[in-house]
Amino acid sequence: KFSSGIGSIFQDSKGNYWFGSIREGVAVYNGKSFIYFTNNDGLTDNQIHSIQEDKEGVIWFNTQKGVSSYDGTRIKNHTKAETETLQNTFPLQSNEPLQGKWMKSDNDLWFEAGIKEGVYRFDGQVLTYLAFPPHKVLNPYDNLFAVTDISKGKNNMIWFGTYAGVLGYNGSDFTIIDDETLGFDRKIEPLHIRSILEDSKGRLWIGNNGIGVLLKEGDSIINFSNRHRLIHPNSKRKGDKSPQGTLEHVFTIAEDKKGNIWFGDRDAGIWKYDGNNLENYTIKNGLTNDFVLSIYEDKNSELWFGMADGSIYKFSGKTFEKQF
């Protein structure tokens, strides 16, 4: 039914699959049929960025305009409902949850906060908004620290990918990776981060829209795409369309249980990196589209791929099989 891109895929503890679209809300699939939810059913918005499940089995949706949850019976809009509760106590100046202090625990759920420079944290009881610490504005025309992706890592670290930089938080201190710390010239090679992943080895992968993938191992950061000659010699390293065989516009990154790293590119399909070799899968391999928005490995170690045209694929190990 979806014709807009599939930006998120998730399998819950009951085995149901959830698919979040870019413009049409969310669908849940029980193996036989679909049920659809939109803003008409209570979602804060029809653009779904991520889907998670808390320890109580409640499903959480991070939308473009806020956070909603579904307990199996009804959808609750947290970024409005909790504010209304607080407003009964004292008036607030915004339509957001109360701003909290930075802290973290193992059971936290983290959410992007739209165009705001911060995140939402759900600690199992309350949803709060956490503003990022003060930072240097490198380019006042950019929407600098609006979050585009989140990844939990080792050593109690959680990483927030934003358009203009990465913020890491370990429960007490922040790590900032931006054009200045990397020594990049914003006029030639600006960060424009769309995806982030810390893998099982502790490596941090940073996917950009223009300059490809950066790889942080320990204290060193390299341009992974550049090293593997996957940036075209004539690339303007911005948002221009790239030819096949490149890895310049990376909108999603995932790791499977075998340790392979998967990249979803805007223009050049799916890439798989096994630690030594890179394989590229495109329309030539049976895909209907070369713009990959989401990659997800389910409980059966099956890989799912959400495409920009609304189609969904599973990878058999050799071929891509369209599911919907």
mmCIF file of C-alpha atoms in Angstrom:
data_model
loop_
_atom_site.group_PDB
_atom_site.id
_atom_site.type_symbol
_atom_site.label_atom_id
_atom_site.label_comp_id
_atom_site.label_asym_id
_atom_site.label_seq_id
_atom_site.Cartn_x
_atom_site.Cartn_y
_atom_site.Cartn_z
ATOM 1 C CA LYS A 1 0.000 0.000 0.000
ATOM 2 C CA PHE A 2 2.853 2.392 0.759
ATOM 3 C CA SER A 3 4.133 4.431 -2.160
ATOM 4 C CA SER A 4 6.497 6.631 -0.154
ATOM 5 C CA GLY A 5 9.837 5.385 1.135
ATOM 6 C CA ILE A 6 10.245 2.900 3.979
ATOM 7 C CA GLY A 7 12.459 4.730 6.466
ATOM 8 C CA SER A 8 12.287 2.235 9.349
ATOM 9 C CA ILE A 9 11.748 -1.502 9.878
ATOM 10 C CA PHE A 10 11.332 -3.250 13.240
ATOM 11 C CA GLN A 11 10.333 -6.690 14.558
ATOM 12 C CA ASP A 12 8.673 -6.649 17.979
ATOM 13 C CA SER A 13 8.860 -9.248 20.765
ATOM 14 C CA LYS A 14 5.696 -10.946 19.447
ATOM 15 C CA GLY A 15 7.212 -11.386 15.994
ATOM 16 C CA ASN A 16 5.189 -8.680 14.263
ATOM 17 C CA TYR A 17 6.936 -6.516 11.679
ATOM 18 C CA TRP A 18 6.505 -2.751 11.735
ATOM 19 C CA PHE A 19 7.206 -0.617 8.676
ATOM 20 C CA GLY A 20 7.495 3.159 8.997
ATOM 21 C CA SER A 21 6.965 5.213 5.862
ATOM 22 C CA ILE A 22 8.136 8.677 4.906
ATOM 23 C CA ARG A 23 4.693 10.162 4.256
ATOM 24 C CA GLU A 24 1.993 7.587 4.992
ATOM 25 C CA GLY A 25 2.383 6.573 8.627
ATOM 26 C CA VAL A 26 3.177 3.090 9.911
ATOM 27 C CA ALA A 27 2.010 -0.451 9.147
ATOM 28 C CA VAL A 28 2.200 -3.599 11.284
ATOM 29 C CA TYR A 29 2.330 -7.016 9.615
ATOM 30 C CA ASN A 30 1.506 -10.206 11.555
ATOM 31 C CA GLY A 31 2.552 -12.545 8.765
ATOM 32 C CA LYS A 32 -0.879 -12.571 7.165
ATOM 33 C CA SER A 33 -2.316 -9.063 7.037
ATOM 34 C CA PHE A 34 -1.506 -5.391 7.580
ATOM 35 C CA ILE A 35 -2.942 -2.807 9.961
ATOM 36 C CA TYR A 36 -2.162 0.849 9.208
ATOM 37 C CA PHE A 37 -1.837 3.842 11.538
ATOM 38 C CA THR A 38 -1.612 7.512 10.555
ATOM 39 C CA ASN A 39 -1.973 10.903 12.210
ATOM 40 C CA ASN A 40 -5.733 10.334 11.929
ATOM 41 C CA ASP A 41 -5.241 7.556 14.496
ATOM 42 C CA GLY A 42 -3.163 9.763 16.809
ATOM 43 C CA LEU A 43 0.384 9.662 15.455
ATOM 44 C CA THR A 44 2.198 12.981 15.822
ATOM 45 C CA ASP A 45 3.084 12.855 12.126
ATOM 46 C CA ASN A 46 3.000 10.495 9.124
ATOM 47 C CA GLN A 47 6.774 10.657 8.605
ATOM 48 C CA ILE A 48 8.245 7.848 10.718
ATOM 49 C CA HIS A 49 11.957 8.006 11.553
ATOM 50 C CA SER A 50 12.351 5.032 13.898
ATOM 51 C CA ILE A 51 10.387 2.322 15.728
ATOM 52 C CA GLN A 52 11.328 0.801 19.109
ATOM 53 C CA GLU A 53 9.825 -1.348 21.859
ATOM 54 C CA ASP A 54 10.140 -0.738 25.597
ATOM 55 C CA LYS A 55 10.455 -3.393 28.321
ATOM 56 C CA GLU A 56 6.674 -3.365 28.820
ATOM 57 C CA GLY A 57 6.076 -4.283 25.169
ATOM 58 C CA VAL A 58 4.857 -0.825 24.189
ATOM 59 C CA ILE A 59 5.813 0.212 20.633
ATOM 60 C CA TRP A 60 7.293 3.709 20.224
ATOM 61 C CA PHE A 61 7.331 5.796 17.061
ATOM 62 C CA ASN A 62 9.726 8.675 16.433
ATOM 63 C CA THR A 63 8.036 10.925 13.883
ATOM 64 C CA GLN A 64 9.117 14.148 12.245
ATOM 65 C CA LYS A 65 7.042 16.138 14.713
ATOM 66 C CA GLY A 66 7.246 14.177 17.941
ATOM 67 C CA VAL A 67 6.988 10.887 19.798
ATOM 68 C CA SER A 68 4.010 8.524 19.937
ATOM 69 C CA SER A 69 3.480 5.087 21.478
ATOM 70 C CA TYR A 70 1.093 2.193 20.932
ATOM 71 C CA ASP A 71 0.187 -0.192 23.747
ATOM 72 C CA GLY A 72 -1.817 -2.550 21.573
ATOM 73 C CA THR A 73 -5.026 -0.644 22.176
ATOM 74 C CA ARG A 74 -4.473 3.034 21.524
ATOM 75 C CA ILE A 75 -1.865 5.491 20.308
ATOM 76 C CA LYS A 76 -0.621 8.046 22.811
ATOM 77 C CA ASN A 77 0.961 11.292 21.658
ATOM 78 C CA HIS A 78 3.652 11.973 24.265
ATOM 79 C CA THR A 79 5.003 15.268 23.052
ATOM 80 C CA LYS A 80 1.561 16.774 23.591
ATOM 81 C CA ALA A 81 -0.114 14.625 26.229
ATOM 82 C CA GLU A 82 2.645 14.974 28.829
ATOM 83 C CA THR A 83 2.883 18.711 28.233
ATOM 84 C CA GLU A 84 -0.830 19.074 28.914
ATOM 85 C CA THR A 85 -0.394 17.224 32.206
ATOM 86 C CA LEU A 86 2.464 19.513 33.203
ATOM 87 C CA GLN A 87 0.529 22.598 32.182
ATOM 88 C CA ASN A 88 -2.069 21.775 34.791
ATOM 89 C CA THR A 89 0.666 22.372 37.340
ATOM 90 C CA PHE A 90 2.346 25.383 35.824
ATOM 91 C CA PRO A 91 2.289 27.005 32.381
ATOM 92 C CA LEU A 92 4.949 26.084 29.828
ATOM 93 C CA GLN A 93 6.113 28.304 26.994
ATOM 94 C CA SER A 94 6.416 25.513 24.433
ATOM 95 C CA ASN A 95 4.559 22.432 23.292
ATOM 96 C CA GLU A 96 7.375 20.093 24.328
ATOM 97 C CA PRO A 97 7.948 17.899 27.382
ATOM 98 C CA LEU A 98 9.782 19.429 30.310
ATOM 99 C CA GLN A 99 13.510 19.840 29.720
ATOM 100 C CA GLY A 100 15.526 17.373 31.743
ATOM 101 C CA LYS A 101 19.098 16.963 32.936
ATOM 102 C CA TRP A 102 21.490 14.833 30.916
ATOM 103 C CA MET A 103 21.751 11.280 32.236
ATOM 104 C CA LYS A 104 21.338 7.777 30.873
ATOM 105 C CA SER A 105 20.542 4.193 31.854
ATOM 106 C CA ASP A 106 20.497 0.833 30.090
ATOM 107 C CA ASN A 107 16.739 0.816 29.500
ATOM 108 C CA ASP A 108 16.480 4.290 27.941
ATOM 109 C CA LEU A 109 14.772 4.875 24.623
ATOM 110 C CA TRP A 110 16.185 7.798 22.659
ATOM 111 C CA PHE A 111 14.442 9.834 19.976
ATOM 112 C CA GLU A 112 15.260 12.555 17.485
ATOM 113 C CA ALA A 113 13.568 15.893 18.253
ATOM 114 C CA GLY A 114 12.694 17.203 14.792
ATOM 115 C CA ILE A 115 14.500 20.435 13.973
ATOM 116 C CA LYS A 116 15.390 21.102 17.618
ATOM 117 C CA GLU A 117 19.049 20.759 18.619
ATOM 118 C CA GLY A 118 18.586 18.021 21.177
ATOM 119 C CA VAL A 119 16.903 14.671 21.819
ATOM 120 C CA TYR A 120 14.046 13.077 23.724
ATOM 121 C CA ARG A 121 14.857 10.471 26.375
ATOM 122 C CA PHE A 122 12.341 7.997 27.782
ATOM 123 C CA ASP A 123 13.615 6.443 31.022
ATOM 124 C CA GLY A 124 10.771 3.947 31.349
ATOM 125 C CA GLN A 125 8.567 6.421 33.173
ATOM 126 C CA VAL A 126 8.832 9.932 31.741
ATOM 127 C CA LEU A 127 9.746 11.445 28.388
ATOM 128 C CA THR A 128 12.016 14.489 28.718
ATOM 129 C CA TYR A 129 13.722 16.785 26.252
ATOM 130 C CA LEU A 130 17.511 17.130 26.527
ATOM 131 C CA ALA A 131 19.110 20.117 24.828
ATOM 132 C CA PHE A 132 22.608 19.659 23.443
ATOM 133 C CA PRO A 133 25.376 21.568 25.233
ATOM 134 C CA PRO A 134 26.484 24.913 23.754
ATOM 135 C CA HIS A 135 28.517 24.463 20.595
ATOM 136 C CA LYS A 136 30.314 26.587 18.078
ATOM 137 C CA VAL A 137 28.224 27.610 15.069
ATOM 138 C CA LEU A 138 30.453 26.826 12.095
ATOM 139 C CA ASN A 139 27.880 27.823 9.503
ATOM 140 C CA PRO A 140 24.841 29.872 10.578
ATOM 141 C CA TYR A 141 22.929 28.825 7.450
ATOM 142 C CA ASP A 142 22.980 25.147 8.352
ATOM 143 C CA ASN A 143 20.482 23.446 10.639
ATOM 144 C CA LEU A 144 23.464 22.385 12.653
ATOM 145 C CA PHE A 145 22.644 19.912 15.365
ATOM 146 C CA ALA A 146 19.217 18.543 14.448
ATOM 147 C CA VAL A 147 19.539 14.777 14.964
ATOM 148 C CA THR A 148 19.419 12.487 11.928
ATOM 149 C CA ASP A 149 20.396 9.142 13.518
ATOM 150 C CA ILE A 150 21.187 7.533 16.890
ATOM 151 C CA SER A 151 23.408 4.556 17.744
ATOM 152 C CA LYS A 152 24.143 2.871 21.078
ATOM 153 C CA GLY A 153 27.732 1.757 21.469
ATOM 154 C CA LYS A 154 30.223 0.191 23.836
ATOM 155 C CA ASN A 155 31.629 1.761 27.024
ATOM 156 C CA ASN A 156 28.225 3.215 27.931
ATOM 157 C CA MET A 157 28.376 5.463 24.869
ATOM 158 C CA ILE A 158 25.474 6.690 22.800
ATOM 159 C CA TRP A 159 26.095 8.540 19.542
ATOM 160 C CA PHE A 160 23.888 11.206 18.005
ATOM 161 C CA GLY A 161 24.451 11.930 14.328
ATOM 162 C CA THR A 162 23.379 15.440 13.319
ATOM 163 C CA TYR A 163 23.643 17.267 10.021
ATOM 164 C CA ALA A 164 26.830 19.085 10.977
ATOM 165 C CA GLY A 165 28.483 16.811 13.512
ATOM 166 C CA VAL A 166 28.450 13.843 15.867
ATOM 167 C CA LEU A 167 27.870 14.069 19.597
ATOM 168 C CA GLY A 168 28.800 11.147 21.810
ATOM 169 C CA TYR A 169 27.567 10.906 25.415
ATOM 170 C CA ASN A 170 28.784 8.404 28.023
ATOM 171 C CA GLY A 171 26.649 9.480 30.959
ATOM 172 C CA SER A 172 28.928 12.303 32.045
ATOM 173 C CA ASP A 173 30.966 13.733 29.177
ATOM 174 C CA PHE A 174 30.362 14.698 25.559
ATOM 175 C CA THR A 175 32.545 13.937 22.541
ATOM 176 C CA ILE A 176 32.109 16.198 19.521
ATOM 177 C CA ILE A 177 33.156 15.342 15.969
ATOM 178 C CA ASP A 178 32.620 18.164 13.474
ATOM 179 C CA ASP A 179 34.288 19.910 10.554
ATOM 180 C CA GLU A 180 36.572 21.799 12.911
ATOM 181 C CA THR A 181 37.761 18.790 14.916
ATOM 182 C CA LEU A 182 38.293 16.874 11.658
ATOM 183 C CA GLY A 183 40.069 19.763 9.970
ATOM 184 C CA PHE A 184 37.600 19.800 7.067
ATOM 185 C CA ASP A 185 37.059 22.814 4.844
ATOM 186 C CA ARG A 186 33.298 23.359 4.823
ATOM 187 C CA LYS A 187 33.468 24.965 1.384
ATOM 188 C CA ILE A 188 35.082 21.878 -0.144
ATOM 189 C CA GLU A 189 34.161 18.884 2.018
ATOM 190 C CA PRO A 190 31.348 19.663 4.476
ATOM 191 C CA LEU A 191 29.859 17.106 6.838
ATOM 192 C CA HIS A 192 26.218 16.347 6.133
ATOM 193 C CA ILE A 193 25.511 13.335 8.320
ATOM 194 C CA ARG A 194 22.496 11.121 7.632
ATOM 195 C CA SER A 195 23.409 7.843 9.368
ATOM 196 C CA ILE A 196 25.611 6.556 12.171
ATOM 197 C CA LEU A 197 26.530 3.155 13.636
ATOM 198 C CA GLU A 198 28.934 1.882 16.260
ATOM 199 C CA ASP A 199 29.547 -1.751 15.341
ATOM 200 C CA SER A 200 30.309 -4.778 17.519
ATOM 201 C CA LYS A 201 34.045 -4.029 17.291
ATOM 202 C CA GLY A 202 33.598 -0.499 18.586
ATOM 203 C CA ARG A 203 34.215 1.130 15.210
ATOM 204 C CA LEU A 204 32.113 4.199 14.466
ATOM 205 C CA TRP A 205 30.701 4.496 10.950
ATOM 206 C CA ILE A 206 29.424 7.930 9.888
ATOM 207 C CA GLY A 207 27.367 8.118 6.694
ATOM 208 C CA ASN A 208 27.211 11.447 4.886
ATOM 209 C CA ASN A 209 25.147 12.922 2.088
ATOM 210 C CA GLY A 210 27.997 13.950 -0.221
ATOM 211 C CA ILE A 211 31.341 12.823 1.189
ATOM 212 C CA GLY A 212 30.560 9.166 1.770
ATOM 213 C CA VAL A 213 31.396 7.129 4.870
ATOM 214 C CA LEU A 214 33.815 8.192 7.578
ATOM 215 C CA LEU A 215 35.271 5.444 9.783
ATOM 216 C CA LYS A 216 36.491 6.143 13.317
ATOM 217 C CA GLU A 217 38.716 3.481 14.875
ATOM 218 C CA GLY A 218 40.197 4.538 18.188
ATOM 219 C CA ASP A 219 41.491 8.068 17.745
ATOM 220 C CA SER A 220 41.876 7.903 13.964
ATOM 221 C CA ILE A 221 39.203 8.865 11.429
ATOM 222 C CA ILE A 222 39.488 8.095 7.721
ATOM 223 C CA ASN A 223 37.212 8.582 4.744
ATOM 224 C CA PHE A 224 36.271 4.953 4.091
ATOM 225 C CA SER A 225 34.638 5.741 0.733
ATOM 226 C CA ASN A 226 37.696 7.624 -0.433
ATOM 227 C CA ARG A 227 40.061 4.874 0.645
ATOM 228 C CA HIS A 228 38.113 2.330 -1.394
ATOM 229 C CA ARG A 229 37.887 4.685 -4.390
ATOM 230 C CA LEU A 230 34.131 4.969 -4.082
ATOM 231 C CA ILE A 231 34.008 8.741 -4.482
ATOM 232 C CA HIS A 232 33.884 9.757 -8.129
ATOM 233 C CA PRO A 233 36.838 11.920 -9.265
ATOM 234 C CA ASN A 234 34.422 14.605 -10.461
ATOM 235 C CA SER A 235 32.254 14.538 -7.347
ATOM 236 C CA LYS A 236 31.354 17.952 -5.933
ATOM 237 C CA ARG A 237 31.012 16.261 -2.519
ATOM 238 C CA LYS A 238 27.661 17.888 -1.923
ATOM 239 C CA GLY A 239 24.124 16.745 -2.705
ATOM 240 C CA ASP A 240 24.533 16.248 -6.458
ATOM 241 C CA LYS A 241 23.455 12.907 -7.926
ATOM 242 C CA SER A 242 26.256 10.353 -8.066
ATOM 243 C CA PRO A 243 26.915 7.655 -10.668
ATOM 244 C CA GLN A 244 26.687 3.913 -10.081
ATOM 245 C CA GLY A 245 29.602 2.277 -8.305
ATOM 246 C CA THR A 246 29.997 5.075 -5.759
ATOM 247 C CA LEU A 247 29.296 5.353 -2.017
ATOM 248 C CA GLU A 248 28.767 9.073 -1.483
ATOM 249 C CA HIS A 249 25.228 9.512 -0.123
ATOM 250 C CA VAL A 250 24.763 7.076 2.757
ATOM 251 C CA PHE A 251 21.331 7.220 4.392
ATOM 252 C CA THR A 252 21.481 4.038 6.487
ATOM 253 C CA ILE A 253 24.131 1.741 7.999
ATOM 254 C CA ALA A 254 23.618 -1.625 9.713
ATOM 255 C CA GLU A 255 25.646 -4.590 10.955
ATOM 256 C CA ASP A 256 24.473 -8.185 10.665
ATOM 257 C CA LYS A 257 25.213 -10.967 13.152
ATOM 258 C CA LYS A 258 28.121 -12.173 11.010
ATOM 259 C CA GLY A 259 29.828 -8.803 11.391
ATOM 260 C CA ASN A 260 29.183 -7.596 7.841
ATOM 261 C CA ILE A 261 28.555 -3.864 7.524
ATOM 262 C CA TRP A 262 25.736 -2.837 5.187
ATOM 263 C CA PHE A 263 25.317 0.603 3.639
ATOM 264 C CA GLY A 264 22.232 2.018 1.934
ATOM 265 C CA ASP A 265 23.083 4.688 -0.636
ATOM 266 C CA ARG A 266 20.790 7.320 -2.144
ATOM 267 C CA ASP A 267 21.970 6.809 -5.733
ATOM 268 C CA ALA A 268 23.995 3.598 -5.865
ATOM 269 C CA GLY A 269 22.012 0.874 -4.117
ATOM 270 C CA ILE A 270 23.171 -1.465 -1.358
ATOM 271 C CA TRP A 271 26.766 -2.088 -0.334
ATOM 272 C CA LYS A 272 28.078 -4.948 1.815
ATOM 273 C CA TYR A 273 31.502 -4.859 3.502
ATOM 274 C CA ASP A 274 32.821 -8.104 5.018
ATOM 275 C CA GLY A 275 36.001 -6.581 6.430
ATOM 276 C CA ASN A 276 37.969 -7.140 3.246
ATOM 277 C CA ASN A 277 35.760 -6.891 0.190
ATOM 278 C CA LEU A 278 32.884 -4.682 -0.895
ATOM 279 C CA GLU A 279 29.891 -5.928 -2.889
ATOM 280 C CA ASN A 280 27.346 -3.672 -4.555
ATOM 281 C CA TYR A 281 23.703 -4.588 -5.254
ATOM 282 C CA THR A 282 21.542 -2.413 -7.522
ATOM 283 C CA ILE A 283 18.665 -2.557 -9.998
ATOM 284 C CA LYS A 284 20.858 -4.978 -11.947
ATOM 285 C CA ASN A 285 20.425 -7.439 -9.054
ATOM 286 C CA GLY A 286 16.644 -7.233 -9.173
ATOM 287 C CA LEU A 287 15.934 -4.181 -7.020
ATOM 288 C CA THR A 288 13.225 -1.823 -8.277
ATOM 289 C CA ASN A 289 15.051 1.177 -6.862
ATOM 290 C CA ASP A 290 18.611 2.213 -6.015
ATOM 291 C CA PHE A 291 17.701 4.516 -3.105
ATOM 292 C CA VAL A 292 17.931 2.575 0.176
ATOM 293 C CA LEU A 293 16.420 4.162 3.284
ATOM 294 C CA SER A 294 16.512 1.389 5.897
ATOM 295 C CA ILE A 295 18.294 -1.881 6.662
ATOM 296 C CA TYR A 296 17.194 -4.217 9.474
ATOM 297 C CA GLU A 297 18.166 -7.708 10.652
ATOM 298 C CA ASP A 298 15.339 -9.618 12.322
ATOM 299 C CA LYS A 299 15.422 -12.280 15.039
ATOM 300 C CA ASN A 300 15.918 -15.009 12.410
ATOM 301 C CA SER A 301 19.017 -13.223 11.057
ATOM 302 C CA GLU A 302 17.129 -12.272 7.910
ATOM 303 C CA LEU A 303 17.981 -8.906 6.411
ATOM 304 C CA TRP A 304 15.218 -6.511 5.366
ATOM 305 C CA PHE A 305 15.680 -3.486 3.128
ATOM 306 C CA GLY A 306 13.288 -0.543 2.832
ATOM 307 C CA MET A 307 13.456 1.377 -0.430
ATOM 308 C CA ALA A 308 12.536 4.927 -1.428
ATOM 309 C CA ASP A 309 9.749 3.740 -3.748
ATOM 310 C CA GLY A 310 7.912 1.977 -0.900
ATOM 311 C CA SER A 311 9.085 -1.535 -1.764
ATOM 312 C CA ILE A 312 10.562 -3.921 0.820
ATOM 313 C CA TYR A 313 13.102 -6.664 0.137
ATOM 314 C CA LYS A 314 14.637 -9.587 1.998
ATOM 315 C CA PHE A 315 18.123 -10.871 1.201
ATOM 316 C CA SER A 316 18.408 -14.642 0.821
ATOM 317 C CA GLY A 317 22.190 -14.609 0.985
ATOM 318 C CA LYS A 318 22.454 -14.497 -2.778
ATOM 319 C CA THR A 319 19.452 -12.629 -4.165
ATOM 320 C CA PHE A 320 17.032 -9.913 -3.128
ATOM 321 C CA GLU A 321 13.431 -11.045 -2.962
ATOM 322 C CA LYS A 322 10.662 -8.461 -2.986
ATOM 323 C CA GLN A 323 8.250 -8.961 -0.100
ATOM 324 C CA PHE A 324 5.846 -6.032 -0.551
#
